[in-house]
Amino acid sequence: EDLHPLLPSPLAERLSPFWEKLKTDPENPRIPLRERVETTVSLMQSIHIFQRSVLLERQEFTLNDERSREFQVIYFGLGAAYFVNESGTVSGYGIPTSNGWAWTRMDEIAKEVMTGVQMLKNRTMPRFLQLPLPQPSKIQP
């Protein structure tokens, strides 16, 4: 359960049935050991696959201006993400924190993030992206 805020919300949503299965229920306090192990292994496998992937997700969240917007988000595993709006005018990066993902606006990288989105959609030739590497601070429990 402590991992939950560190996971990107699209992954956390996909894994929520597994988390629910592991929660203790007052009426049925003990799930069979085999079922707990299978559920835990499924969780760990899904998290491991996400960590080893570069994924494009469509996601809605709020930046500093308190306005909720929809973005295309490129996740580089569990450590960093870059977002851009559909028109390519608002962009930035995200890092995991103990309170969930923190999104920082940085419009000057919009063109490069948009190129990454186009590459993941197979609409442009692959190339190296020049993006800043965000450094997450030490995560406190």
Short mmCIF file of C-alpha atoms in Angstrom, two decimals, residues 2-141:
data_model
loop_
_atom_site.label_atom_id
_atom_site.label_comp_id
_atom_site.label_asym_id
_atom_site.label_seq_id
_atom_site.Cartn_x
_atom_site.Cartn_y
_atom_site.Cartn_z
CA ASP A 2 2.95 2.36 0.60
CA LEU A 3 3.94 1.93 -3.05
CA HIS A 4 0.64 3.27 -4.31
CA PRO A 5 1.55 7.01 -4.45
CA LEU A 6 4.83 6.23 -6.23
CA LEU A 7 3.09 4.49 -9.11
CA PRO A 8 1.92 6.45 -12.15
CA SER A 9 -1.86 6.80 -11.96
CA PRO A 10 -2.57 4.79 -15.16
CA LEU A 11 -0.61 1.85 -13.71
CA ALA A 12 -2.16 2.27 -10.25
CA GLU A 13 -5.66 2.19 -11.79
CA ARG A 14 -4.88 -0.99 -13.74
CA LEU A 15 -3.54 -2.63 -10.57
CA SER A 16 -6.33 -1.54 -8.22
CA PRO A 17 -8.19 -4.91 -8.43
CA PHE A 18 -5.01 -6.63 -7.20
CA TRP A 19 -4.55 -4.13 -4.32
CA GLU A 20 -8.20 -4.62 -3.34
CA LYS A 21 -7.74 -8.38 -3.29
CA LEU A 22 -4.85 -8.04 -0.82
CA LYS A 23 -6.71 -5.77 1.60
CA THR A 24 -7.90 -7.54 4.73
CA ASP A 25 -11.63 -7.89 5.02
CA PRO A 26 -13.12 -8.04 8.56
CA GLU A 27 -15.57 -10.75 7.45
CA ASN A 28 -12.91 -12.80 5.67
CA PRO A 29 -9.64 -11.78 7.36
CA ARG A 30 -7.44 -14.41 5.76
CA ILE A 31 -7.11 -14.97 2.05
CA PRO A 32 -5.47 -18.31 1.30
CA LEU A 33 -1.70 -18.07 1.12
CA ARG A 34 -1.59 -19.32 -2.46
CA GLU A 35 -4.00 -16.57 -3.58
CA ARG A 36 -1.98 -13.89 -1.75
CA VAL A 37 1.26 -15.07 -3.35
CA GLU A 38 -0.30 -15.22 -6.84
CA THR A 39 -1.74 -11.72 -6.43
CA THR A 40 1.55 -10.33 -5.13
CA VAL A 41 3.49 -11.93 -7.99
CA SER A 42 1.01 -10.47 -10.51
CA LEU A 43 1.46 -7.02 -8.96
CA MET A 44 5.24 -7.26 -9.04
CA GLN A 45 5.29 -8.53 -12.64
CA SER A 46 3.09 -5.66 -13.83
CA ILE A 47 5.22 -3.09 -12.01
CA HIS A 48 8.41 -4.67 -13.42
CA ILE A 49 7.07 -4.59 -16.99
CA PHE A 50 6.08 -0.92 -16.60
CA GLN A 51 9.53 -0.09 -15.21
CA ARG A 52 11.22 -1.59 -18.28
CA SER A 53 9.00 0.23 -20.78
CA VAL A 54 8.50 3.57 -22.45
CA LEU A 55 4.75 4.11 -22.56
CA LEU A 56 2.42 6.74 -23.93
CA GLU A 57 -0.68 7.44 -21.84
CA ARG A 58 -3.49 9.98 -22.12
CA GLN A 59 -4.02 11.55 -18.71
CA GLU A 60 -5.79 14.45 -17.06
CA PHE A 61 -4.22 16.41 -14.19
CA THR A 62 -3.81 19.90 -12.76
CA LEU A 63 -0.72 22.11 -12.88
CA ASN A 64 0.11 25.18 -10.73
CA ASP A 65 -2.69 27.26 -12.30
CA GLU A 66 -5.34 24.91 -10.80
CA ARG A 67 -6.78 24.19 -14.27
CA SER A 68 -7.37 20.55 -15.11
CA ARG A 69 -6.14 19.62 -18.59
CA GLU A 70 -5.67 16.50 -20.67
CA PHE A 71 -2.12 15.63 -21.66
CA GLN A 72 -0.24 13.00 -23.56
CA VAL A 73 2.29 11.60 -21.11
CA ILE A 74 5.42 9.63 -21.97
CA TYR A 75 6.49 7.47 -19.02
CA PHE A 76 10.10 6.32 -18.93
CA GLY A 77 9.55 3.51 -16.47
CA LEU A 78 8.69 4.50 -12.92
CA GLY A 79 11.23 7.31 -12.59
CA ALA A 80 10.27 10.12 -14.95
CA ALA A 81 7.54 11.26 -17.30
CA TYR A 82 7.11 14.08 -19.81
CA PHE A 83 3.80 15.60 -20.81
CA VAL A 84 2.45 17.81 -23.59
CA ASN A 85 -1.02 19.00 -24.49
CA GLU A 86 -2.61 18.20 -27.86
CA SER A 87 -1.66 21.55 -29.40
CA GLY A 88 1.96 21.34 -28.19
CA THR A 89 1.86 24.57 -26.18
CA VAL A 90 1.89 23.32 -22.57
CA SER A 91 4.45 20.76 -21.47
CA GLY A 92 6.73 19.68 -18.66
CA TYR A 93 7.84 16.70 -16.64
CA GLY A 94 6.73 14.62 -13.69
CA ILE A 95 8.52 12.74 -10.93
CA PRO A 96 7.23 10.39 -8.24
CA THR A 97 6.92 11.67 -4.68
CA SER A 98 5.57 10.10 -1.51
CA ASN A 99 2.37 12.12 -2.10
CA GLY A 100 1.90 11.02 -5.70
CA TRP A 101 3.41 12.36 -8.90
CA ALA A 102 4.53 16.00 -8.96
CA TRP A 103 4.10 17.74 -12.32
CA THR A 104 6.29 20.71 -13.25
CA ARG A 105 5.48 22.95 -16.18
CA MET A 106 8.34 23.59 -18.63
CA ASP A 107 6.89 24.80 -21.93
CA GLU A 108 10.29 25.10 -23.62
CA ILE A 109 10.47 21.29 -24.01
CA ALA A 110 7.07 21.05 -25.75
CA LYS A 111 8.47 20.52 -29.24
CA GLU A 112 10.79 17.72 -28.11
CA VAL A 113 8.07 15.98 -26.07
CA MET A 114 5.69 16.26 -29.03
CA THR A 115 8.36 14.60 -31.19
CA GLY A 116 8.53 11.77 -28.64
CA VAL A 117 4.75 11.37 -28.79
CA GLN A 118 4.89 11.23 -32.60
CA MET A 119 7.66 8.61 -32.43
CA LEU A 120 5.63 6.41 -30.08
CA LYS A 121 2.67 6.69 -32.46
CA ASN A 122 4.96 5.68 -35.37
CA ARG A 123 4.34 9.01 -37.13
CA THR A 124 7.98 10.08 -37.34
CA MET A 125 11.39 8.45 -37.57
CA PRO A 126 12.98 7.48 -34.24
CA ARG A 127 15.81 9.61 -32.89
CA PHE A 128 17.30 10.52 -29.55
CA LEU A 129 15.30 13.10 -27.59
CA GLN A 130 17.01 15.97 -25.81
CA LEU A 131 15.02 16.27 -22.60
CA PRO A 132 16.09 17.40 -19.13
CA LEU A 133 16.60 14.56 -16.68
CA PRO A 134 14.55 15.32 -13.56
CA GLN A 135 16.11 14.21 -10.30
CA PRO A 136 13.63 13.02 -7.72
CA SER A 137 14.47 14.08 -4.21
CA LYS A 138 14.79 11.42 -1.55
CA ILE A 139 11.35 9.94 -0.98
CA GLN A 140 10.37 9.98 2.68
CA PRO A 141 7.82 7.47 4.01
#
